PDB file of C-alpha atoms and ligand atoms in Angstrom:
ATOM      1  CA  MET A   1     139.984  81.177 104.610  1.00 90.00           C
ATOM      2  CA  ILE A   2     142.031  80.005 107.543  1.00 94.00           C
ATOM      3  CA  SER A   3     140.513  80.255 111.035  1.00 96.00           C
ATOM      4  CA  ALA A   4     142.185  82.416 113.682  1.00 95.00           C
ATOM      5  CA  PRO A   5     143.112  79.460 115.949  1.00 95.00           C
ATOM      6  CA  VAL A   6     144.676  77.474 113.062  1.00 97.00           C
ATOM      7  CA  SER A   7     146.523  80.575 111.892  1.00 97.00           C
ATOM      8  CA  LYS A   8     147.855  81.091 115.408  1.00 97.00           C
ATOM      9  CA  ALA A   9     148.974  77.464 115.676  1.00 97.00           C
ATOM     10  CA  LEU A  10     150.713  77.628 112.287  1.00 98.00           C
ATOM     11  CA  ASN A  11     152.470  80.825 113.338  1.00 98.00           C
ATOM     12  CA  LYS A  12     153.788  78.995 116.374  1.00 98.00           C
ATOM     13  CA  GLN A  13     155.168  76.354 114.026  1.00 98.00           C
ATOM     14  CA  ILE A  14     156.714  79.121 111.874  1.00 98.00           C
ATOM     15  CA  GLU A  15     158.601  80.223 114.970  1.00 98.00           C
ATOM     16  CA  LEU A  16     159.731  76.673 115.758  1.00 98.00           C
ATOM     17  CA  GLU A  17     161.023  76.087 112.213  1.00 98.00           C
ATOM     18  CA  GLY A  18     162.807  79.458 112.307  1.00 98.00           C
ATOM     19  CA  SER A  19     164.458  78.646 115.602  1.00 97.00           C
ATOM     20  CA  SER A  20     165.414  75.180 114.274  1.00 97.00           C
ATOM     21  CA  SER A  21     167.193  76.925 111.407  1.00 98.00           C
ATOM     22  CA  GLN A  22     169.106  79.168 113.818  1.00 97.00           C
ATOM     23  CA  PHE A  23     169.921  76.211 116.057  1.00 97.00           C
ATOM     24  CA  TYR A  24     171.433  74.219 113.168  1.00 98.00           C
ATOM     25  CA  LEU A  25     173.237  77.306 111.917  1.00 98.00           C
ATOM     26  CA  ALA A  26     174.888  77.691 115.335  1.00 98.00           C
ATOM     27  CA  MET A  27     175.939  74.021 115.240  1.00 98.00           C
ATOM     28  CA  ALA A  28     177.305  74.451 111.709  1.00 98.00           C
ATOM     29  CA  SER A  29     179.358  77.466 112.682  1.00 98.00           C
ATOM     30  CA  TRP A  30     180.730  75.677 115.751  1.00 98.00           C
ATOM     31  CA  ALA A  31     181.651  72.577 113.675  1.00 98.00           C
ATOM     32  CA  GLU A  32     183.429  74.775 111.130  1.00 98.00           C
ATOM     33  CA  THR A  33     185.560  76.340 113.865  1.00 98.00           C
ATOM     34  CA  GLN A  34     186.549  72.807 114.943  1.00 96.00           C
ATOM     35  CA  GLY A  35     187.853  72.002 111.443  1.00 96.00           C
ATOM     36  CA  LEU A  36     184.927  69.646 110.816  1.00 97.00           C
ATOM     37  CA  ASN A  37     184.053  70.959 107.389  1.00 97.00           C
ATOM     38  CA  GLY A  38     181.929  68.032 106.251  1.00 97.00           C
ATOM     39  CA  ILE A  39     179.775  68.156 109.371  1.00 97.00           C
ATOM     40  CA  ALA A  40     179.538  71.941 108.966  1.00 98.00           C
ATOM     41  CA  ALA A  41     178.426  71.591 105.312  1.00 97.00           C
ATOM     42  CA  PHE A  42     175.740  69.109 106.337  1.00 97.00           C
ATOM     43  CA  LEU A  43     174.494  71.378 109.140  1.00 98.00           C
ATOM     44  CA  TYR A  44     174.525  74.547 107.002  1.00 97.00           C
ATOM     45  CA  GLN A  45     172.413  72.700 104.497  1.00 96.00           C
ATOM     46  CA  HIS A  46     170.092  71.480 107.224  1.00 96.00           C
ATOM     47  CA  ALA A  47     169.696  75.077 108.447  1.00 98.00           C
ATOM     48  CA  ASP A  48     168.641  76.061 104.909  1.00 97.00           C
ATOM     49  CA  GLU A  49     166.081  73.258 104.866  1.00 97.00           C
ATOM     50  CA  GLU A  50     164.560  74.473 108.132  1.00 98.00           C
ATOM     51  CA  ARG A  51     164.315  77.984 106.720  1.00 98.00           C
ATOM     52  CA  MET A  52     162.494  76.485 103.746  1.00 98.00           C
ATOM     53  CA  HIS A  53     160.100  74.686 106.148  1.00 98.00           C
ATOM     54  CA  MET A  54     159.388  78.057 107.769  1.00 98.00           C
ATOM     55  CA  LEU A  55     158.928  79.804 104.426  1.00 98.00           C
ATOM     56  CA  LYS A  56     156.527  77.147 103.153  1.00 98.00           C
ATOM     57  CA  LEU A  57     154.344  77.732 106.232  1.00 98.00           C
ATOM     58  CA  ILE A  58     154.455  81.544 105.903  1.00 98.00           C
ATOM     59  CA  ARG A  59     153.386  81.344 102.258  1.00 98.00           C
ATOM     60  CA  PHE A  60     150.589  78.885 103.047  1.00 98.00           C
ATOM     61  CA  VAL A  61     149.163  81.008 105.870  1.00 98.00           C
ATOM     62  CA  ASN A  62     149.208  84.088 103.604  1.00 98.00           C
ATOM     63  CA  GLU A  63     147.648  82.225 100.669  1.00 98.00           C
ATOM     64  CA  ARG A  64     144.786  81.158 102.918  1.00 97.00           C
ATOM     65  CA  GLY A  65     144.006  84.698 104.015  1.00 97.00           C
ATOM     66  CA  GLY A  66     145.984  84.678 107.267  1.00 97.00           C
ATOM     67  CA  HIS A  67     149.205  86.480 108.101  1.00 97.00           C
ATOM     68  CA  GLY A  68     152.488  84.622 108.499  1.00 98.00           C
ATOM     69  CA  VAL A  69     154.357  86.526 111.186  1.00 98.00           C
ATOM     70  CA  ILE A  70     158.162  86.681 111.134  1.00 97.00           C
ATOM     71  CA  PRO A  71     159.226  85.730 114.653  1.00 94.00           C
ATOM     72  CA  MET A  72     161.895  87.193 116.890  1.00 95.00           C
ATOM     73  CA  LEU A  73     164.325  84.416 117.733  1.00 93.00           C
ATOM     74  CA  LYS A  74     166.450  83.715 120.779  1.00 94.00           C
ATOM     75  CA  GLN A  75     170.185  83.296 120.379  1.00 96.00           C
ATOM     76  CA  PRO A  76     171.062  79.607 120.078  1.00 97.00           C
ATOM     77  CA  PRO A  77     174.031  78.068 121.980  1.00 97.00           C
ATOM     78  CA  VAL A  78     177.491  79.156 120.811  1.00 98.00           C
ATOM     79  CA  THR A  79     179.512  76.056 121.672  1.00 97.00           C
ATOM     80  CA  PHE A  80     178.744  72.370 121.928  1.00 97.00           C
ATOM     81  CA  LYS A  81     180.308  69.609 124.019  1.00 96.00           C
ATOM     82  CA  SER A  82     181.016  67.189 121.179  1.00 95.00           C
ATOM     83  CA  VAL A  83     179.888  66.071 117.736  1.00 96.00           C
ATOM     84  CA  LYS A  84     177.897  63.280 119.369  1.00 96.00           C
ATOM     85  CA  SER A  85     176.093  65.726 121.643  1.00 96.00           C
ATOM     86  CA  VAL A  86     175.247  67.907 118.615  1.00 97.00           C
ATOM     87  CA  PHE A  87     173.515  65.046 116.860  1.00 97.00           C
ATOM     88  CA  GLU A  88     171.844  63.836 120.036  1.00 97.00           C
ATOM     89  CA  GLU A  89     170.404  67.326 120.429  1.00 97.00           C
ATOM     90  CA  ILE A  90     169.255  67.274 116.813  1.00 98.00           C
ATOM     91  CA  LEU A  91     167.460  63.978 117.355  1.00 98.00           C
ATOM     92  CA  LYS A  92     165.801  65.290 120.521  1.00 98.00           C
ATOM     93  CA  HIS A  93     164.810  68.480 118.711  1.00 97.00           C
ATOM     94  CA  GLU A  94     163.346  66.634 115.723  1.00 97.00           C
ATOM     95  CA  ILE A  95     161.313  64.362 118.020  1.00 98.00           C
ATOM     96  CA  ARG A  96     159.870  67.523 119.557  1.00 97.00           C
ATOM     97  CA  VAL A  97     159.122  68.998 116.101  1.00 97.00           C
ATOM     98  CA  THR A  98     157.338  65.773 115.137  1.00 98.00           C
ATOM     99  CA  ALA A  99     155.189  66.013 118.264  1.00 98.00           C
ATOM    100  CA  GLU A 100     154.295  69.617 117.401  1.00 98.00           C
ATOM    101  CA  ILE A 101     153.390  68.665 113.821  1.00 98.00           C
ATOM    102  CA  ASN A 102     151.223  65.807 115.078  1.00 98.00           C
ATOM    103  CA  GLY A 103     149.507  68.232 117.443  1.00 97.00           C
ATOM    104  CA  LEU A 104     148.816  70.566 114.531  1.00 98.00           C
ATOM    105  CA  VAL A 105     147.409  67.744 112.420  1.00 98.00           C
ATOM    106  CA  ASP A 106     145.136  66.815 115.293  1.00 97.00           C
ATOM    107  CA  ALA A 107     143.990  70.425 115.750  1.00 96.00           C
ATOM    108  CA  THR A 108     143.072  70.778 112.058  1.00 97.00           C
ATOM    109  CA  LEU A 109     140.967  67.620 112.197  1.00 96.00           C
ATOM    110  CA  LYS A 110     139.122  68.878 115.274  1.00 95.00           C
ATOM    111  CA  VAL A 111     138.043  72.044 113.454  1.00 96.00           C
ATOM    112  CA  LYS A 112     137.514  70.172 110.141  1.00 97.00           C
ATOM    113  CA  ASP A 113     140.144  72.249 108.320  1.00 97.00           C
ATOM    114  CA  TYR A 114     140.934  69.625 105.699  1.00 97.00           C
ATOM    115  CA  THR A 115     142.959  71.974 103.491  1.00 97.00           C
ATOM    116  CA  THR A 116     145.495  72.644 106.243  1.00 98.00           C
ATOM    117  CA  HIS A 117     145.336  68.999 107.243  1.00 98.00           C
ATOM    118  CA  ASN A 118     146.309  68.057 103.684  1.00 98.00           C
ATOM    119  CA  PHE A 119     149.065  70.688 103.570  1.00 98.00           C
ATOM    120  CA  LEU A 120     150.574  69.332 106.794  1.00 98.00           C
ATOM    121  CA  GLN A 121     151.001  65.826 105.368  1.00 98.00           C
ATOM    122  CA  TRP A 122     154.211  67.009 103.681  1.00 98.00           C
ATOM    123  CA  TYR A 123     155.586  67.869 107.141  1.00 98.00           C
ATOM    124  CA  VAL A 124     154.497  64.511 108.530  1.00 98.00           C
ATOM    125  CA  SER A 125     156.563  62.685 105.861  1.00 98.00           C
ATOM    126  CA  GLU A 126     159.456  65.095 106.225  1.00 97.00           C
ATOM    127  CA  GLN A 127     159.616  64.426 109.977  1.00 97.00           C
ATOM    128  CA  ILE A 128     159.815  60.667 109.414  1.00 97.00           C
ATOM    129  CA  GLU A 129     162.899  61.243 107.246  1.00 95.00           C
ATOM    130  CA  GLU A 130     164.473  63.795 109.559  1.00 95.00           C
ATOM    131  CA  GLU A 131     164.104  61.635 112.641  1.00 97.00           C
ATOM    132  CA  ALA A 132     165.385  58.526 110.836  1.00 96.00           C
ATOM    133  CA  LEU A 133     168.441  60.373 109.540  1.00 95.00           C
ATOM    134  CA  ALA A 134     169.267  61.836 112.963  1.00 96.00           C
ATOM    135  CA  ARG A 135     168.890  58.385 114.540  1.00 97.00           C
ATOM    136  CA  GLN A 136     171.192  56.780 111.952  1.00 96.00           C
ATOM    137  CA  ILE A 137     173.835  59.430 112.570  1.00 96.00           C
ATOM    138  CA  VAL A 138     173.651  59.085 116.367  1.00 97.00           C
ATOM    139  CA  ASP A 139     174.036  55.287 115.985  1.00 96.00           C
ATOM    140  CA  LYS A 140     177.082  55.790 113.742  1.00 95.00           C
ATOM    141  CA  LEU A 141     178.634  58.143 116.275  1.00 96.00           C
ATOM    142  CA  LYS A 142     178.082  55.611 119.045  1.00 95.00           C
ATOM    143  CA  LEU A 143     180.064  53.079 116.995  1.00 94.00           C
ATOM    144  CA  ILE A 144     182.865  55.567 116.393  1.00 94.00           C
ATOM    145  CA  GLY A 145     183.191  56.433 120.086  1.00 93.00           C
ATOM    146  CA  ASP A 146     186.454  58.280 120.758  1.00 89.00           C
ATOM    147  CA  ASP A 147     188.199  57.074 117.617  1.00 91.00           C
ATOM    148  CA  LYS A 148     189.696  60.166 115.913  1.00 90.00           C
ATOM    149  CA  GLY A 149     190.211  58.298 112.628  1.00 93.00           C
ATOM    150  CA  GLY A 150     186.549  57.288 112.681  1.00 94.00           C
ATOM    151  CA  LEU A 151     185.519  60.905 113.170  1.00 94.00           C
ATOM    152  CA  TYR A 152     187.657  61.910 110.179  1.00 94.00           C
ATOM    153  CA  PHE A 153     185.817  59.452 107.926  1.00 95.00           C
ATOM    154  CA  PHE A 154     182.476  60.416 109.447  1.00 95.00           C
ATOM    155  CA  ASP A 155     183.197  64.055 108.551  1.00 96.00           C
ATOM    156  CA  ARG A 156     183.960  63.004 104.973  1.00 95.00           C
ATOM    157  CA  ASP A 157     180.771  60.913 104.809  1.00 94.00           C
ATOM    158  CA  LEU A 158     178.652  63.868 105.892  1.00 94.00           C
ATOM    159  CA  GLU A 159     180.309  66.079 103.284  1.00 93.00           C
ATOM    160  CA  GLN A 160     179.351  63.499 100.681  1.00 92.00           C
ATOM    161  CA  LEU A 161     175.819  63.271 102.060  1.00 89.00           C
ATOM    162  CA  SER A 162     175.338  67.037 101.885  1.00 90.00           C
ATOM    163  CA  LYS A 163     176.563  67.020  98.258  1.00 88.00           C
ATOM    164  CA  THR A 164     174.123  64.230  97.402  1.00 87.00           C
ATOM    165  CA  GLU A 165     171.244  66.098  99.029  1.00 82.00           C
ATOM    166  CA  ALA A 166     172.245  69.359  97.313  1.00 81.00           C
ATOM    167  CA  SER A 167     172.176  67.626  93.925  1.00 83.00           C
ATOM    168  CA  GLY A 168     168.607  66.500  94.619  1.00 72.00           C
ATOM    169  CA  GLU A 169     169.377  62.797  95.005  1.00 61.00           C
ATOM    170  CA  GLY A 170     168.513  62.942  98.685  1.00 51.00           C
ATOM    171  CA  ASN A 171     165.171  63.865 100.178  1.00 49.00           C
ATOM    172  CA  GLU A 172     162.991  66.507  98.593  1.00 45.00           C
ATOM    173  CA  ALA A 173     163.956  69.227 101.040  1.00 42.00           C
TER     174      ALA A 173
HETATM  175 FE1  LIG B 201     161.550  71.421 110.070  1.00 83.72          FE
HETATM  176 FE2  LIG B 201     163.609  69.552 111.166  1.00 83.72          FE
HETATM  177  O1  LIG B 201     161.883  70.128 111.217  1.00 83.72           O
END
């Protein structure tokens, strides 16, 4: 049985994963309206992954005798300054998610909830991948700078990456 404080903390994480999904969905929709279909495909897929992160938490809380609460979410931004700023925001966001996950891991150890601690290890690994990927993309975009041709190929690369991930060759999520 999950304790009330751990359940509350996991519900906060449910909300964060849900809002991450909405955030990436807003970025995907914006990219699509800019004709950046590869970037949009990648971001739509990322939004799905975040929803899966939320769902995994809801199911875990319920399995352990708690109640996963479906959160009300704020509207994410509608437009974005540039592709580079989108990915910089993603990196910043993922660093924040990692900090939250680490805080949760710490909280479970303090109350000796080893089951939840074990469950959270999946998120710890996932965050390493998510941060690394966001960092790689931001670095690539720095190289591209204002080169329109470079952005065209970058868009194609991300389309390819989302296909690879969808076929299961990428990370587990
Ligand atoms: Fe679910 Fe991107 O953290």
